[in-house]
């Protein structure tokens, strides 16, 4: 899970997209991981419920043009891994980091235009004034901060 979220964040910052295969791999990978650490069937079902609820909320945010489609799918897939007890810290960290990252990017866009002339194309695209903000970066960071206290990691450590 951590590796896939890192790839999602890097892909989003460099291309403003999060490939579907990343979210799909997170969803598919959850089930063997949950079984491997001994999560009870009801606990797995609760994780699925959280993931579905997160998908509904994320689809609403996508419909309102707050999130991109890749962000919505990544958020839901990550909530599947976080479960009931891990989703609140994950969402909180994602929001805090997203706000700080967004603010920093807005400031950088305002002041860094002269310095991006020789940079790779993705840097120029990222620094476009009023351009989109790759929220996958915040989702990945929130996931990495929250994952060590997630139910799956706690179940693994308890074994």
PDB file of C-alpha atoms in Angstrom:
ATOM      1  CA  UNK A   1       0.000   0.000   0.000  1.00  0.00           C
ATOM      2  CA  UNK A   2       2.685   2.566   0.825  1.00  0.00           C
ATOM      3  CA  UNK A   3       4.541   1.898  -2.441  1.00  0.00           C
ATOM      4  CA  UNK A   4       1.405   2.256  -4.552  1.00  0.00           C
ATOM      5  CA  UNK A   5       0.407   5.519  -2.894  1.00  0.00           C
ATOM      6  CA  UNK A   6       3.899   6.916  -3.454  1.00  0.00           C
ATOM      7  CA  UNK A   7       3.660   5.986  -7.137  1.00  0.00           C
ATOM      8  CA  UNK A   8       0.203   7.623  -7.301  1.00  0.00           C
ATOM      9  CA  UNK A   9       1.501  10.862  -5.752  1.00  0.00           C
ATOM     10  CA  UNK A  10       4.510  10.984  -8.071  1.00  0.00           C
ATOM     11  CA  UNK A  11       2.406  10.203 -11.113  1.00  0.00           C
ATOM     12  CA  UNK A  12      -0.103  12.914 -10.167  1.00  0.00           C
ATOM     13  CA  UNK A  13       2.530  15.601  -9.637  1.00  0.00           C
ATOM     14  CA  UNK A  14       4.259  14.813 -12.940  1.00  0.00           C
ATOM     15  CA  UNK A  15       1.221  14.216 -15.169  1.00  0.00           C
ATOM     16  CA  UNK A  16      -1.867  15.488 -13.282  1.00  0.00           C
ATOM     17  CA  UNK A  17      -3.341  11.994 -13.552  1.00  0.00           C
ATOM     18  CA  UNK A  18      -3.545   8.935 -11.333  1.00  0.00           C
ATOM     19  CA  UNK A  19      -3.788   5.767 -13.424  1.00  0.00           C
ATOM     20  CA  UNK A  20      -6.710   3.468 -12.658  1.00  0.00           C
ATOM     21  CA  UNK A  21      -4.376   0.503 -12.276  1.00  0.00           C
ATOM     22  CA  UNK A  22      -2.995   1.994  -9.048  1.00  0.00           C
ATOM     23  CA  UNK A  23      -6.395   2.227  -7.347  1.00  0.00           C
ATOM     24  CA  UNK A  24      -7.351  -1.186  -8.707  1.00  0.00           C
ATOM     25  CA  UNK A  25      -4.123  -2.720  -7.395  1.00  0.00           C
ATOM     26  CA  UNK A  26      -4.825  -1.186  -3.974  1.00  0.00           C
ATOM     27  CA  UNK A  27      -8.318  -2.686  -3.891  1.00  0.00           C
ATOM     28  CA  UNK A  28      -7.208  -6.122  -5.095  1.00  0.00           C
ATOM     29  CA  UNK A  29      -4.140  -6.130  -2.828  1.00  0.00           C
ATOM     30  CA  UNK A  30      -6.162  -5.333   0.278  1.00  0.00           C
ATOM     31  CA  UNK A  31      -7.844  -8.722   0.496  1.00  0.00           C
ATOM     32  CA  UNK A  32      -4.762 -10.978   0.587  1.00  0.00           C
ATOM     33  CA  UNK A  33      -3.080  -8.511   2.964  1.00  0.00           C
ATOM     34  CA  UNK A  34      -6.100  -8.535   5.297  1.00  0.00           C
ATOM     35  CA  UNK A  35      -6.229 -12.341   5.264  1.00  0.00           C
ATOM     36  CA  UNK A  36      -2.462 -12.592   5.788  1.00  0.00           C
ATOM     37  CA  UNK A  37      -2.586 -10.503   8.976  1.00  0.00           C
ATOM     38  CA  UNK A  38      -5.606 -12.411  10.264  1.00  0.00           C
ATOM     39  CA  UNK A  39      -8.350  -9.794  10.053  1.00  0.00           C
ATOM     40  CA  UNK A  40     -11.699 -11.328  10.928  1.00  0.00           C
ATOM     41  CA  UNK A  41     -14.312 -11.546   8.158  1.00  0.00           C
ATOM     42  CA  UNK A  42     -16.471  -8.911   9.887  1.00  0.00           C
ATOM     43  CA  UNK A  43     -13.477  -6.578  10.114  1.00  0.00           C
ATOM     44  CA  UNK A  44     -12.807  -7.060   6.405  1.00  0.00           C
ATOM     45  CA  UNK A  45     -16.465  -6.325   5.707  1.00  0.00           C
ATOM     46  CA  UNK A  46     -16.191  -3.133   7.789  1.00  0.00           C
ATOM     47  CA  UNK A  47     -13.158  -2.063   5.729  1.00  0.00           C
ATOM     48  CA  UNK A  48     -15.141  -2.677   2.550  1.00  0.00           C
ATOM     49  CA  UNK A  49     -18.014  -0.597   3.942  1.00  0.00           C
ATOM     50  CA  UNK A  50     -15.647   2.277   4.703  1.00  0.00           C
ATOM     51  CA  UNK A  51     -14.166   2.031   1.216  1.00  0.00           C
ATOM     52  CA  UNK A  52     -17.609   2.096  -0.409  1.00  0.00           C
ATOM     53  CA  UNK A  53     -18.715   5.048   1.755  1.00  0.00           C
ATOM     54  CA  UNK A  54     -15.512   6.883   0.844  1.00  0.00           C
ATOM     55  CA  UNK A  55     -16.153   6.186  -2.833  1.00  0.00           C
ATOM     56  CA  UNK A  56     -19.650   7.693  -2.576  1.00  0.00           C
ATOM     57  CA  UNK A  57     -18.299  10.834  -0.871  1.00  0.00           C
ATOM     58  CA  UNK A  58     -15.399  11.067  -3.318  1.00  0.00           C
ATOM     59  CA  UNK A  59     -17.781  10.711  -6.285  1.00  0.00           C
ATOM     60  CA  UNK A  60     -19.790  13.605  -4.885  1.00  0.00           C
ATOM     61  CA  UNK A  61     -16.606  15.676  -4.587  1.00  0.00           C
ATOM     62  CA  UNK A  62     -15.749  14.726  -8.171  1.00  0.00           C
ATOM     63  CA  UNK A  63     -19.223  15.767  -9.331  1.00  0.00           C
ATOM     64  CA  UNK A  64     -18.732  19.103  -7.566  1.00  0.00           C
ATOM     65  CA  UNK A  65     -15.340  19.456  -9.328  1.00  0.00           C
ATOM     66  CA  UNK A  66     -13.479  19.494  -6.001  1.00  0.00           C
ATOM     67  CA  UNK A  67     -11.603  16.271  -6.811  1.00  0.00           C
ATOM     68  CA  UNK A  68     -10.361  14.726  -9.991  1.00  0.00           C
ATOM     69  CA  UNK A  69     -11.521  11.222 -10.857  1.00  0.00           C
ATOM     70  CA  UNK A  70      -8.162   9.686  -9.997  1.00  0.00           C
ATOM     71  CA  UNK A  71      -8.151  11.460  -6.645  1.00  0.00           C
ATOM     72  CA  UNK A  72     -11.611  10.090  -5.855  1.00  0.00           C
ATOM     73  CA  UNK A  73     -10.635   6.507  -6.681  1.00  0.00           C
ATOM     74  CA  UNK A  74      -7.325   6.740  -4.820  1.00  0.00           C
ATOM     75  CA  UNK A  75      -9.045   8.197  -1.755  1.00  0.00           C
ATOM     76  CA  UNK A  76     -11.622   5.389  -1.684  1.00  0.00           C
ATOM     77  CA  UNK A  77      -9.025   2.652  -2.232  1.00  0.00           C
ATOM     78  CA  UNK A  78      -6.871   4.061   0.548  1.00  0.00           C
ATOM     79  CA  UNK A  79      -9.849   4.274   2.920  1.00  0.00           C
ATOM     80  CA  UNK A  80     -10.421   0.568   2.231  1.00  0.00           C
ATOM     81  CA  UNK A  81      -6.974  -0.082   3.687  1.00  0.00           C
ATOM     82  CA  UNK A  82      -7.476   2.302   6.610  1.00  0.00           C
ATOM     83  CA  UNK A  83     -10.794   0.907   7.804  1.00  0.00           C
ATOM     84  CA  UNK A  84     -13.081   2.521  10.338  1.00  0.00           C
ATOM     85  CA  UNK A  85     -10.465   3.493  12.908  1.00  0.00           C
ATOM     86  CA  UNK A  86      -7.818   4.618  10.426  1.00  0.00           C
ATOM     87  CA  UNK A  87      -9.902   6.686   8.027  1.00  0.00           C
ATOM     88  CA  UNK A  88     -10.377   9.720  10.283  1.00  0.00           C
ATOM     89  CA  UNK A  89      -6.643  10.286  10.870  1.00  0.00           C
ATOM     90  CA  UNK A  90      -5.984   9.605   7.184  1.00  0.00           C
ATOM     91  CA  UNK A  91      -8.584  12.145   6.023  1.00  0.00           C
ATOM     92  CA  UNK A  92      -7.385  14.699   8.582  1.00  0.00           C
ATOM     93  CA  UNK A  93      -3.728  14.372   7.539  1.00  0.00           C
ATOM     94  CA  UNK A  94      -4.706  14.436   3.873  1.00  0.00           C
ATOM     95  CA  UNK A  95      -6.687  17.652   4.386  1.00  0.00           C
ATOM     96  CA  UNK A  96      -3.923  19.362   6.364  1.00  0.00           C
ATOM     97  CA  UNK A  97      -1.201  18.362   3.922  1.00  0.00           C
ATOM     98  CA  UNK A  98      -3.447  19.185   0.968  1.00  0.00           C
ATOM     99  CA  UNK A  99      -4.063  22.667   2.314  1.00  0.00           C
ATOM    100  CA  UNK A 100      -0.383  23.306   2.986  1.00  0.00           C
ATOM    101  CA  UNK A 101       0.663  21.819  -0.345  1.00  0.00           C
ATOM    102  CA  UNK A 102      -1.971  23.839  -2.205  1.00  0.00           C
ATOM    103  CA  UNK A 103      -0.963  27.051  -0.480  1.00  0.00           C
ATOM    104  CA  UNK A 104       2.716  26.383  -1.140  1.00  0.00           C
ATOM    105  CA  UNK A 105       2.013  25.609  -4.778  1.00  0.00           C
ATOM    106  CA  UNK A 106      -0.047  28.767  -5.216  1.00  0.00           C
ATOM    107  CA  UNK A 107       2.796  30.832  -3.721  1.00  0.00           C
ATOM    108  CA  UNK A 108       5.382  29.033  -5.843  1.00  0.00           C
ATOM    109  CA  UNK A 109       3.318  29.637  -8.977  1.00  0.00           C
ATOM    110  CA  UNK A 110       3.174  33.316  -8.168  1.00  0.00           C
ATOM    111  CA  UNK A 111       6.924  33.707  -7.626  1.00  0.00           C
ATOM    112  CA  UNK A 112       8.706  30.894  -9.478  1.00  0.00           C
ATOM    113  CA  UNK A 113       7.697  31.560 -13.090  1.00  0.00           C
ATOM    114  CA  UNK A 114      11.097  32.969 -14.138  1.00  0.00           C
ATOM    115  CA  UNK A 115      12.893  29.923 -12.699  1.00  0.00           C
ATOM    116  CA  UNK A 116      10.979  27.192 -14.566  1.00  0.00           C
ATOM    117  CA  UNK A 117      12.285  28.061 -18.041  1.00  0.00           C
ATOM    118  CA  UNK A 118      14.818  25.213 -18.201  1.00  0.00           C
ATOM    119  CA  UNK A 119      12.902  22.762 -16.035  1.00  0.00           C
ATOM    120  CA  UNK A 120      11.285  19.535 -17.262  1.00  0.00           C
ATOM    121  CA  UNK A 121       7.912  19.965 -18.976  1.00  0.00           C
ATOM    122  CA  UNK A 122       5.977  18.613 -15.986  1.00  0.00           C
ATOM    123  CA  UNK A 123       7.438  21.357 -13.773  1.00  0.00           C
ATOM    124  CA  UNK A 124       6.270  23.992 -16.240  1.00  0.00           C
ATOM    125  CA  UNK A 125       2.795  22.436 -16.272  1.00  0.00           C
ATOM    126  CA  UNK A 126       2.727  22.264 -12.471  1.00  0.00           C
ATOM    127  CA  UNK A 127       3.716  25.928 -12.205  1.00  0.00           C
ATOM    128  CA  UNK A 128       0.984  27.220 -14.517  1.00  0.00           C
ATOM    129  CA  UNK A 129      -0.902  30.007 -12.759  1.00  0.00           C
ATOM    130  CA  UNK A 130      -4.401  28.834 -11.815  1.00  0.00           C
ATOM    131  CA  UNK A 131      -3.526  25.311 -12.955  1.00  0.00           C
ATOM    132  CA  UNK A 132      -4.875  22.214 -11.218  1.00  0.00           C
ATOM    133  CA  UNK A 133      -3.401  21.072  -7.930  1.00  0.00           C
ATOM    134  CA  UNK A 134      -2.307  17.417  -7.912  1.00  0.00           C
ATOM    135  CA  UNK A 135      -4.172  16.331  -4.775  1.00  0.00           C
ATOM    136  CA  UNK A 136      -2.809  12.795  -5.129  1.00  0.00           C
ATOM    137  CA  UNK A 137       0.323  14.141  -3.440  1.00  0.00           C
ATOM    138  CA  UNK A 138      -1.679  15.001  -0.311  1.00  0.00           C
ATOM    139  CA  UNK A 139      -3.551  11.681  -0.399  1.00  0.00           C
ATOM    140  CA  UNK A 140      -0.250   9.798  -0.641  1.00  0.00           C
ATOM    141  CA  UNK A 141       1.310  11.795   2.199  1.00  0.00           C
ATOM    142  CA  UNK A 142      -1.776  11.377   4.394  1.00  0.00           C
ATOM    143  CA  UNK A 143      -1.700   7.638   3.723  1.00  0.00           C
ATOM    144  CA  UNK A 144       1.987   7.320   4.556  1.00  0.00           C
ATOM    145  CA  UNK A 145       1.591   9.202   7.828  1.00  0.00           C
ATOM    146  CA  UNK A 146      -1.546   7.284   8.862  1.00  0.00           C
ATOM    147  CA  UNK A 147      -0.665   3.778   7.685  1.00  0.00           C
ATOM    148  CA  UNK A 148       1.594   2.767  10.613  1.00  0.00           C
ATOM    149  CA  UNK A 149      -1.411   3.091  12.994  1.00  0.00           C
ATOM    150  CA  UNK A 150      -3.870   1.419  10.589  1.00  0.00           C
ATOM    151  CA  UNK A 151      -5.777  -1.725  11.596  1.00  0.00           C
ATOM    152  CA  UNK A 152      -3.771  -3.860   9.167  1.00  0.00           C
ATOM    153  CA  UNK A 153      -0.422  -2.791  10.579  1.00  0.00           C
ATOM    154  CA  UNK A 154      -1.734  -3.160  14.145  1.00  0.00           C
ATOM    155  CA  UNK A 155      -3.001  -6.677  13.333  1.00  0.00           C
ATOM    156  CA  UNK A 156       0.366  -7.548  11.806  1.00  0.00           C
ATOM    157  CA  UNK A 157       2.261  -6.281  14.846  1.00  0.00           C
ATOM    158  CA  UNK A 158      -0.053  -8.165  17.222  1.00  0.00           C
ATOM    159  CA  UNK A 159       0.791 -11.490  15.569  1.00  0.00           C
TER     160      UNK A 159
END
